[in-house]
PDB file of C-alpha atoms and ligand atoms in Angstrom:
ATOM      1  CA  UNK A   1      32.772  -3.424   5.984  1.00 97.00           C
ATOM      2  CA  UNK A   2      31.298  -5.035   3.403  1.00 98.00           C
ATOM      3  CA  UNK A   3      27.677  -4.733   2.485  1.00 98.00           C
ATOM      4  CA  UNK A   4      25.740  -6.518  -0.777  1.00 98.00           C
ATOM      5  CA  UNK A   5      22.071  -6.028  -0.950  1.00 98.00           C
ATOM      6  CA  UNK A   6      20.367  -9.198  -3.196  1.00 98.00           C
ATOM      7  CA  UNK A   7      17.101  -8.378  -4.485  1.00 97.00           C
ATOM      8  CA  UNK A   8      13.641  -9.662  -5.689  1.00 96.00           C
ATOM      9  CA  UNK A   9      12.252  -6.863  -8.153  1.00 93.00           C
ATOM     10  CA  UNK A  10       9.412  -8.169  -8.797  1.00 91.00           C
ATOM     11  CA  UNK A  11       8.381 -10.200  -5.484  1.00 91.00           C
ATOM     12  CA  UNK A  12       9.926  -6.759  -3.373  1.00 94.00           C
ATOM     13  CA  UNK A  13      12.513  -8.977  -1.596  1.00 96.00           C
ATOM     14  CA  UNK A  14      15.307  -8.001   0.681  1.00 98.00           C
ATOM     15  CA  UNK A  15      18.327 -10.177   0.889  1.00 98.00           C
ATOM     16  CA  UNK A  16      21.501  -9.234   2.578  1.00 98.00           C
ATOM     17  CA  UNK A  17      25.808  -9.598   2.063  1.00 98.00           C
ATOM     18  CA  UNK A  18      27.774  -8.427   4.776  1.00 98.00           C
ATOM     19  CA  UNK A  19      31.126  -9.029   5.480  1.00 98.00           C
ATOM     20  CA  UNK A  20      34.386  -8.244   7.032  1.00 98.00           C
ATOM     21  CA  UNK A  21      36.874  -6.763   4.581  1.00 96.00           C
ATOM     22  CA  UNK A  22      39.741  -7.552   7.735  1.00 96.00           C
ATOM     23  CA  UNK A  23      38.909 -10.944   8.823  1.00 98.00           C
ATOM     24  CA  UNK A  24      37.002 -11.648   5.213  1.00 98.00           C
ATOM     25  CA  UNK A  25      33.642 -13.524   8.032  1.00 98.00           C
ATOM     26  CA  UNK A  26      31.072 -12.996   5.525  1.00 98.00           C
ATOM     27  CA  UNK A  27      26.798 -12.839   6.677  1.00 98.00           C
ATOM     28  CA  UNK A  28      24.055 -13.231   4.169  1.00 98.00           C
ATOM     29  CA  UNK A  29      20.666 -13.012   5.714  1.00 98.00           C
ATOM     30  CA  UNK A  30      17.580 -13.705   3.851  1.00 98.00           C
ATOM     31  CA  UNK A  31      18.473 -15.569   1.233  1.00 98.00           C
ATOM     32  CA  UNK A  32      16.377 -16.253  -1.474  1.00 98.00           C
ATOM     33  CA  UNK A  33      15.805 -18.977  -3.887  1.00 97.00           C
ATOM     34  CA  UNK A  34      14.798 -16.605  -6.880  1.00 97.00           C
ATOM     35  CA  UNK A  35      18.650 -15.066  -6.164  1.00 98.00           C
ATOM     36  CA  UNK A  36      19.963 -18.653  -5.856  1.00 98.00           C
ATOM     37  CA  UNK A  37      22.345 -20.794  -4.056  1.00 98.00           C
ATOM     38  CA  UNK A  38      25.409 -19.813  -6.405  1.00 98.00           C
ATOM     39  CA  UNK A  39      24.363 -16.174  -6.681  1.00 98.00           C
ATOM     40  CA  UNK A  40      24.887 -16.028  -2.910  1.00 98.00           C
ATOM     41  CA  UNK A  41      28.448 -18.383  -3.662  1.00 98.00           C
ATOM     42  CA  UNK A  42      29.407 -15.899  -5.888  1.00 98.00           C
ATOM     43  CA  UNK A  43      28.551 -12.244  -4.550  1.00 98.00           C
ATOM     44  CA  UNK A  44      30.753 -13.771  -1.555  1.00 98.00           C
ATOM     45  CA  UNK A  45      33.627 -15.048  -3.560  1.00 98.00           C
ATOM     46  CA  UNK A  46      33.836 -11.905  -5.857  1.00 98.00           C
ATOM     47  CA  UNK A  47      34.732  -9.962  -2.892  1.00 98.00           C
ATOM     48  CA  UNK A  48      37.186 -12.665  -1.354  1.00 98.00           C
ATOM     49  CA  UNK A  49      34.515 -13.709   1.625  1.00 98.00           C
ATOM     50  CA  UNK A  50      34.036 -16.941   3.338  1.00 98.00           C
ATOM     51  CA  UNK A  51      29.988 -16.993   4.676  1.00 98.00           C
ATOM     52  CA  UNK A  52      30.157 -18.169   8.665  1.00 98.00           C
ATOM     53  CA  UNK A  53      26.568 -17.120   8.916  1.00 98.00           C
ATOM     54  CA  UNK A  54      22.829 -18.251   7.311  1.00 98.00           C
ATOM     55  CA  UNK A  55      20.577 -15.942   9.080  1.00 98.00           C
ATOM     56  CA  UNK A  56      16.768 -16.007   9.058  1.00 98.00           C
ATOM     57  CA  UNK A  57      14.432 -12.424   9.948  1.00 98.00           C
ATOM     58  CA  UNK A  58      12.209 -14.919  11.074  1.00 97.00           C
ATOM     59  CA  UNK A  59       9.794 -18.125   8.577  1.00 95.00           C
ATOM     60  CA  UNK A  60       8.775 -15.902   5.859  1.00 94.00           C
ATOM     61  CA  UNK A  61       6.183 -17.286   4.831  1.00 90.00           C
ATOM     62  CA  UNK A  62       5.842 -14.669   0.983  1.00 89.00           C
ATOM     63  CA  UNK A  63       8.824 -17.338  -1.166  1.00 91.00           C
ATOM     64  CA  UNK A  64      10.942 -19.375  -0.644  1.00 94.00           C
ATOM     65  CA  UNK A  65      14.015 -19.537   1.252  1.00 96.00           C
ATOM     66  CA  UNK A  66      16.971 -21.311   0.573  1.00 97.00           C
ATOM     67  CA  UNK A  67      18.881 -20.425   3.601  1.00 98.00           C
ATOM     68  CA  UNK A  68      19.000 -24.134   4.072  1.00 97.00           C
ATOM     69  CA  UNK A  69      20.240 -25.044   1.144  1.00 97.00           C
ATOM     70  CA  UNK A  70      23.373 -22.392   2.209  1.00 98.00           C
ATOM     71  CA  UNK A  71      23.544 -22.772   4.620  1.00 98.00           C
ATOM     72  CA  UNK A  72      24.266 -26.976   4.217  1.00 97.00           C
ATOM     73  CA  UNK A  73      26.981 -25.271   0.975  1.00 98.00           C
ATOM     74  CA  UNK A  74      28.885 -23.598   3.799  1.00 98.00           C
ATOM     75  CA  UNK A  75      29.749 -26.157   6.100  1.00 98.00           C
ATOM     76  CA  UNK A  76      27.696 -23.949   9.346  1.00 97.00           C
ATOM     77  CA  UNK A  77      23.426 -24.030  10.389  1.00 97.00           C
ATOM     78  CA  UNK A  78      21.049 -21.286  10.363  1.00 98.00           C
ATOM     79  CA  UNK A  79      20.896 -18.435  12.666  1.00 98.00           C
ATOM     80  CA  UNK A  80      16.692 -18.464  13.524  1.00 98.00           C
ATOM     81  CA  UNK A  81      14.761 -16.927  16.647  1.00 98.00           C
ATOM     82  CA  UNK A  82      14.869 -19.686  19.303  1.00 98.00           C
ATOM     83  CA  UNK A  83      11.037 -19.260  19.072  1.00 97.00           C
ATOM     84  CA  UNK A  84      11.401 -20.719  15.195  1.00 96.00           C
ATOM     85  CA  UNK A  85       9.347 -23.529  15.117  1.00 94.00           C
ATOM     86  CA  UNK A  86      11.051 -24.854  11.427  1.00 95.00           C
ATOM     87  CA  UNK A  87      11.649 -28.910  12.054  1.00 93.00           C
ATOM     88  CA  UNK A  88      15.062 -29.382  11.473  1.00 94.00           C
ATOM     89  CA  UNK A  89      17.973 -28.710  13.731  1.00 95.00           C
ATOM     90  CA  UNK A  90      19.324 -25.091  13.831  1.00 97.00           C
ATOM     91  CA  UNK A  91      21.138 -22.402  15.572  1.00 98.00           C
ATOM     92  CA  UNK A  92      19.029 -21.431  18.112  1.00 98.00           C
ATOM     93  CA  UNK A  93      18.958 -17.097  18.465  1.00 98.00           C
ATOM     94  CA  UNK A  94      17.798 -14.724  21.542  1.00 98.00           C
ATOM     95  CA  UNK A  95      17.846 -11.761  22.910  1.00 98.00           C
ATOM     96  CA  UNK A  96      20.714  -9.478  23.193  1.00 98.00           C
ATOM     97  CA  UNK A  97      23.131 -12.837  21.710  1.00 98.00           C
ATOM     98  CA  UNK A  98      26.313 -11.607  18.792  1.00 98.00           C
ATOM     99  CA  UNK A  99      27.308 -12.693  15.902  1.00 98.00           C
ATOM    100  CA  UNK A 100      31.204 -11.945  15.458  1.00 97.00           C
ATOM    101  CA  UNK A 101      33.086 -10.841  11.742  1.00 98.00           C
ATOM    102  CA  UNK A 102      35.759  -8.926  12.889  1.00 98.00           C
ATOM    103  CA  UNK A 103      35.426  -5.541  13.719  1.00 97.00           C
ATOM    104  CA  UNK A 104      31.702  -6.076  12.097  1.00 98.00           C
ATOM    105  CA  UNK A 105      29.017  -7.816  14.628  1.00 98.00           C
ATOM    106  CA  UNK A 106      26.089  -8.705  14.775  1.00 98.00           C
ATOM    107  CA  UNK A 107      23.442  -7.755  17.856  1.00 98.00           C
ATOM    108  CA  UNK A 108      20.332 -10.218  18.300  1.00 98.00           C
ATOM    109  CA  UNK A 109      16.650  -8.042  18.826  1.00 98.00           C
ATOM    110  CA  UNK A 110      13.949 -10.027  19.436  1.00 98.00           C
ATOM    111  CA  UNK A 111      11.657  -8.134  17.607  1.00 97.00           C
ATOM    112  CA  UNK A 112       7.875 -10.335  18.071  1.00 96.00           C
ATOM    113  CA  UNK A 113       4.349  -9.435  16.295  1.00 94.00           C
ATOM    114  CA  UNK A 114       5.162 -10.159  12.117  1.00 93.00           C
ATOM    115  CA  UNK A 115       5.569 -13.429  14.018  1.00 93.00           C
ATOM    116  CA  UNK A 116       6.183 -14.817  16.764  1.00 94.00           C
ATOM    117  CA  UNK A 117       9.809 -15.383  15.834  1.00 96.00           C
ATOM    118  CA  UNK A 118      10.521 -12.586  14.066  1.00 97.00           C
ATOM    119  CA  UNK A 119      13.937 -10.973  15.038  1.00 98.00           C
ATOM    120  CA  UNK A 120      15.507  -7.585  14.114  1.00 98.00           C
ATOM    121  CA  UNK A 121      20.121  -7.364  13.346  1.00 98.00           C
ATOM    122  CA  UNK A 122      21.540  -4.036  14.336  1.00 98.00           C
ATOM    123  CA  UNK A 123      25.018  -3.612  12.599  1.00 98.00           C
ATOM    124  CA  UNK A 124      28.053  -2.196  14.100  1.00 98.00           C
ATOM    125  CA  UNK A 125      31.141  -1.533  11.776  1.00 98.00           C
ATOM    126  CA  UNK A 126      33.654  -1.186  15.665  1.00 96.00           C
ATOM    127  CA  UNK A 127      36.248   0.418  12.314  1.00 94.00           C
ATOM    128  CA  UNK A 128      34.232   3.506  12.424  1.00 96.00           C
ATOM    129  CA  UNK A 129      31.889   4.009  15.871  1.00 97.00           C
ATOM    130  CA  UNK A 130      30.462   1.414  18.307  1.00 97.00           C
ATOM    131  CA  UNK A 131      26.897   2.234  17.735  1.00 97.00           C
ATOM    132  CA  UNK A 132      25.856   0.274  15.352  1.00 98.00           C
ATOM    133  CA  UNK A 133      25.124   1.511  12.135  1.00 98.00           C
ATOM    134  CA  UNK A 134      22.234   0.123  10.507  1.00 98.00           C
ATOM    135  CA  UNK A 135      19.249  -2.397  11.462  1.00 98.00           C
ATOM    136  CA  UNK A 136      17.841  -5.728   9.341  1.00 98.00           C
ATOM    137  CA  UNK A 137      14.397  -5.570  11.426  1.00 98.00           C
ATOM    138  CA  UNK A 138      12.968  -8.318   9.315  1.00 97.00           C
ATOM    139  CA  UNK A 139       9.151  -7.533   8.582  1.00 95.00           C
ATOM    140  CA  UNK A 140       8.680  -5.495  12.013  1.00 95.00           C
ATOM    141  CA  UNK A 141       8.906  -2.625  10.472  1.00 96.00           C
ATOM    142  CA  UNK A 142       8.916  -1.650   6.706  1.00 96.00           C
ATOM    143  CA  UNK A 143       9.924   2.218   5.169  1.00 97.00           C
ATOM    144  CA  UNK A 144       6.339   3.433   5.284  1.00 95.00           C
ATOM    145  CA  UNK A 145       4.925   0.982   6.780  1.00 94.00           C
ATOM    146  CA  UNK A 146       5.276  -2.414   9.189  1.00 93.00           C
ATOM    147  CA  UNK A 147       4.226  -6.313   9.196  1.00 90.00           C
ATOM    148  CA  UNK A 148       1.551  -7.744   9.549  1.00 89.00           C
ATOM    149  CA  UNK A 149       0.557  -9.804  12.244  1.00 88.00           C
ATOM    150  CA  UNK A 150      -2.296 -12.437  10.111  1.00 85.00           C
ATOM    151  CA  UNK A 151       0.147 -14.835   8.332  1.00 81.00           C
ATOM    152  CA  UNK A 152       1.329 -17.266  11.314  1.00 81.00           C
ATOM    153  CA  UNK A 153      -1.869 -16.728  13.614  1.00 82.00           C
ATOM    154  CA  UNK A 154      -4.752 -20.221  13.120  1.00 76.00           C
ATOM    155  CA  UNK A 155      -7.112 -16.752  14.246  1.00 83.00           C
ATOM    156  CA  UNK A 156      -8.632 -13.283  14.396  1.00 83.00           C
ATOM    157  CA  UNK A 157      -7.484 -13.391  18.037  1.00 87.00           C
ATOM    158  CA  UNK A 158      -4.376 -14.128  17.480  1.00 87.00           C
ATOM    159  CA  UNK A 159      -3.702 -12.083  14.853  1.00 89.00           C
ATOM    160  CA  UNK A 160      -4.531  -9.115  17.768  1.00 92.00           C
ATOM    161  CA  UNK A 161      -2.658 -10.285  19.965  1.00 93.00           C
ATOM    162  CA  UNK A 162       0.146 -10.184  17.378  1.00 94.00           C
ATOM    163  CA  UNK A 163      -0.573  -7.049  16.546  1.00 94.00           C
ATOM    164  CA  UNK A 164      -0.013  -5.628  19.755  1.00 95.00           C
ATOM    165  CA  UNK A 165       3.005  -7.462  20.188  1.00 95.00           C
ATOM    166  CA  UNK A 166       4.042  -6.203  17.069  1.00 94.00           C
ATOM    167  CA  UNK A 167       3.883  -2.110  18.667  1.00 96.00           C
ATOM    168  CA  UNK A 168       5.636  -3.064  21.641  1.00 96.00           C
ATOM    169  CA  UNK A 169       8.205  -4.003  18.791  1.00 96.00           C
ATOM    170  CA  UNK A 170       8.558  -0.785  16.112  1.00 94.00           C
ATOM    171  CA  UNK A 171       8.069   1.338  20.074  1.00 94.00           C
ATOM    172  CA  UNK A 172      11.096  -0.448  20.900  1.00 96.00           C
ATOM    173  CA  UNK A 173      12.603   0.520  16.632  1.00 97.00           C
ATOM    174  CA  UNK A 174      12.030   4.570  17.798  1.00 95.00           C
ATOM    175  CA  UNK A 175      15.007   4.020  20.885  1.00 96.00           C
ATOM    176  CA  UNK A 176      17.780   3.852  18.187  1.00 98.00           C
ATOM    177  CA  UNK A 177      19.479   7.159  17.086  1.00 98.00           C
ATOM    178  CA  UNK A 178      17.728   9.207  14.211  1.00 98.00           C
ATOM    179  CA  UNK A 179      21.519   8.060  11.951  1.00 98.00           C
ATOM    180  CA  UNK A 180      20.341   4.513  11.868  1.00 98.00           C
ATOM    181  CA  UNK A 181      19.774   3.040   9.053  1.00 98.00           C
ATOM    182  CA  UNK A 182      16.004   1.017   8.528  1.00 98.00           C
ATOM    183  CA  UNK A 183      17.275  -2.052   6.216  1.00 98.00           C
ATOM    184  CA  UNK A 184      13.822  -4.480   5.651  1.00 98.00           C
ATOM    185  CA  UNK A 185      13.088  -8.193   4.355  1.00 98.00           C
ATOM    186  CA  UNK A 186      11.028  -6.608   2.677  1.00 96.00           C
ATOM    187  CA  UNK A 187       9.455  -3.505  -0.036  1.00 95.00           C
ATOM    188  CA  UNK A 188       6.876  -2.121  -2.400  1.00 90.00           C
ATOM    189  CA  UNK A 189       4.354  -4.317  -3.791  1.00 72.00           C
ATOM    190  CA  UNK A 190       5.410  -7.026  -1.347  1.00 84.00           C
ATOM    191  CA  UNK A 191       2.195  -8.640   0.437  1.00 83.00           C
ATOM    192  CA  UNK A 192       3.820  -9.158   3.674  1.00 82.00           C
ATOM    193  CA  UNK A 193       2.891  -5.610   4.349  1.00 79.00           C
ATOM    194  CA  UNK A 194       0.667  -3.186   4.402  1.00 79.00           C
ATOM    195  CA  UNK A 195      -1.472   0.082   1.494  1.00 81.00           C
ATOM    196  CA  UNK A 196       1.538   2.540   3.176  1.00 86.00           C
ATOM    197  CA  UNK A 197       4.522   0.873   2.336  1.00 92.00           C
ATOM    198  CA  UNK A 198       7.342   1.991  -0.446  1.00 95.00           C
ATOM    199  CA  UNK A 199       8.425   1.268  -3.681  1.00 94.00           C
ATOM    200  CA  UNK A 200      12.317   1.670  -2.179  1.00 95.00           C
ATOM    201  CA  UNK A 201      13.529  -0.687   0.193  1.00 97.00           C
ATOM    202  CA  UNK A 202      15.988   1.476   3.047  1.00 98.00           C
ATOM    203  CA  UNK A 203      15.417   4.306   5.119  1.00 98.00           C
ATOM    204  CA  UNK A 204      16.449   5.973   8.268  1.00 98.00           C
ATOM    205  CA  UNK A 205      15.179   5.707  12.038  1.00 98.00           C
ATOM    206  CA  UNK A 206      14.765   8.914  12.062  1.00 98.00           C
ATOM    207  CA  UNK A 207      12.619   9.093   8.681  1.00 98.00           C
ATOM    208  CA  UNK A 208      10.295   6.535   9.874  1.00 97.00           C
ATOM    209  CA  UNK A 209      10.592   8.176  12.888  1.00 97.00           C
ATOM    210  CA  UNK A 210       8.961  11.597  11.078  1.00 97.00           C
ATOM    211  CA  UNK A 211       6.945   9.982   8.358  1.00 97.00           C
ATOM    212  CA  UNK A 212       4.963   6.445   9.010  1.00 96.00           C
ATOM    213  CA  UNK A 213       2.408   6.774   9.638  1.00 93.00           C
ATOM    214  CA  UNK A 214       2.011   3.173  12.082  1.00 92.00           C
ATOM    215  CA  UNK A 215       4.919   5.073  13.890  1.00 94.00           C
ATOM    216  CA  UNK A 216       2.577   8.435  15.131  1.00 94.00           C
ATOM    217  CA  UNK A 217       0.376   5.659  16.872  1.00 94.00           C
ATOM    218  CA  UNK A 218       1.304   5.683  21.059  1.00 92.00           C
ATOM    219  CA  UNK A 219      -1.088   4.280  21.334  1.00 95.00           C
ATOM    220  CA  UNK A 220      -1.702   0.113  21.558  1.00 96.00           C
ATOM    221  CA  UNK A 221      -5.254  -0.259  20.613  1.00 96.00           C
ATOM    222  CA  UNK A 222      -5.020   2.008  17.573  1.00 96.00           C
ATOM    223  CA  UNK A 223      -2.668   1.168  16.418  1.00 95.00           C
ATOM    224  CA  UNK A 224      -4.212  -2.635  16.729  1.00 94.00           C
ATOM    225  CA  UNK A 225      -7.178  -0.814  15.507  1.00 93.00           C
ATOM    226  CA  UNK A 226      -5.782   0.647  11.923  1.00 91.00           C
ATOM    227  CA  UNK A 227      -3.197  -2.656  11.408  1.00 89.00           C
ATOM    228  CA  UNK A 228      -6.042  -5.526  12.041  1.00 90.00           C
ATOM    229  CA  UNK A 229      -8.220  -3.270   8.863  1.00 87.00           C
ATOM    230  CA  UNK A 230      -6.358  -3.082   6.529  1.00 79.00           C
ATOM    231  CA  UNK A 231      -4.770  -5.867   6.031  1.00 83.00           C
ATOM    232  CA  UNK A 232      -4.624  -6.735   2.296  1.00 81.00           C
ATOM    233  CA  UNK A 233      -5.459 -10.111   0.760  1.00 81.00           C
ATOM    234  CA  UNK A 234      -2.586 -13.094   1.948  1.00 80.00           C
ATOM    235  CA  UNK A 235      -0.254 -13.961  -0.165  1.00 78.00           C
ATOM    236  CA  UNK A 236      -0.588 -16.499  -2.936  1.00 81.00           C
ATOM    237  CA  UNK A 237       0.268 -19.933  -1.013  1.00 86.00           C
ATOM    238  CA  UNK A 238       1.369 -18.401   2.117  1.00 87.00           C
ATOM    239  CA  UNK A 239       0.367 -21.813   4.411  1.00 86.00           C
ATOM    240  CA  UNK A 240       2.266 -23.758   1.770  1.00 90.00           C
ATOM    241  CA  UNK A 241       5.400 -21.829   0.823  1.00 91.00           C
ATOM    242  CA  UNK A 242       5.831 -21.099   5.131  1.00 90.00           C
ATOM    243  CA  UNK A 243       4.564 -24.855   5.021  1.00 91.00           C
ATOM    244  CA  UNK A 244       8.220 -25.968   3.275  1.00 93.00           C
ATOM    245  CA  UNK A 245      10.249 -23.073   4.594  1.00 94.00           C
ATOM    246  CA  UNK A 246       9.060 -24.990   8.056  1.00 93.00           C
ATOM    247  CA  UNK A 247      11.233 -27.867   6.119  1.00 93.00           C
ATOM    248  CA  UNK A 248       7.196 -29.940   6.747  1.00 87.00           C
ATOM    249  CA  UNK A 249       6.278 -32.138   4.219  1.00 60.00           C
ATOM    250  CA  UNK A 250       4.493 -30.887   1.891  1.00 59.00           C
ATOM    251  CA  UNK A 251       1.596 -32.742  -0.165  1.00 52.00           C
ATOM    252  CA  UNK A 252       1.624 -30.986  -3.439  1.00 50.00           C
TER     253      UNK A 252
HETATM  254 FE1  LIG B 301       7.801 -12.534   6.618  1.00 72.03          FE
END
């Protein structure tokens, strides 16, 4: 497996280029405007890869995505949850879908909560093992924290319902073995998470199972209460950025 994380260290955003060294096919997940389309293309070229999939874990509200531009540059459609309310044509992804690069494959989990359209991707390297090696959790599970439930909903009731969904999604990650690596879409001081988010960009299921404070809560009501009580201010321009990432025309 070829594994190249590309980070925006200022905003605490993570994106990933994952390739199959035998077939030369690659997937890019959550490409960032601050990294730039050219850098993803260059990274793929340096590693001898051709980008066959461009995926988003969800429609982001804190930073601009270049998924559409990158997908267009390589001649594919962006892969997004079938629930994503975007205004442009895309490849709809559903629970259990598999994206095959060769021996490397990604499996789609629907993990709603942070947003209705939140996905996670289990990553397999079948040259090594039939079990998943890592999970790209988007904003569903962070290192030390979980994603906030309020950025894609219009009301306090909506945030409460989203937090309850988030509880179910994070419990699901606990069904994975301890050794599975956790690679979220954010780290550090990103405004997409809460107060406990680590500046370290990745972790394991075992470490989070034991030390993530939100994962210690085994009661949905207590989880929702904690999630809503500890909200940070929303990211600056969140509604406008989300609108741009949805492909909507936005007033200047
Ligand atoms: Fe997000």
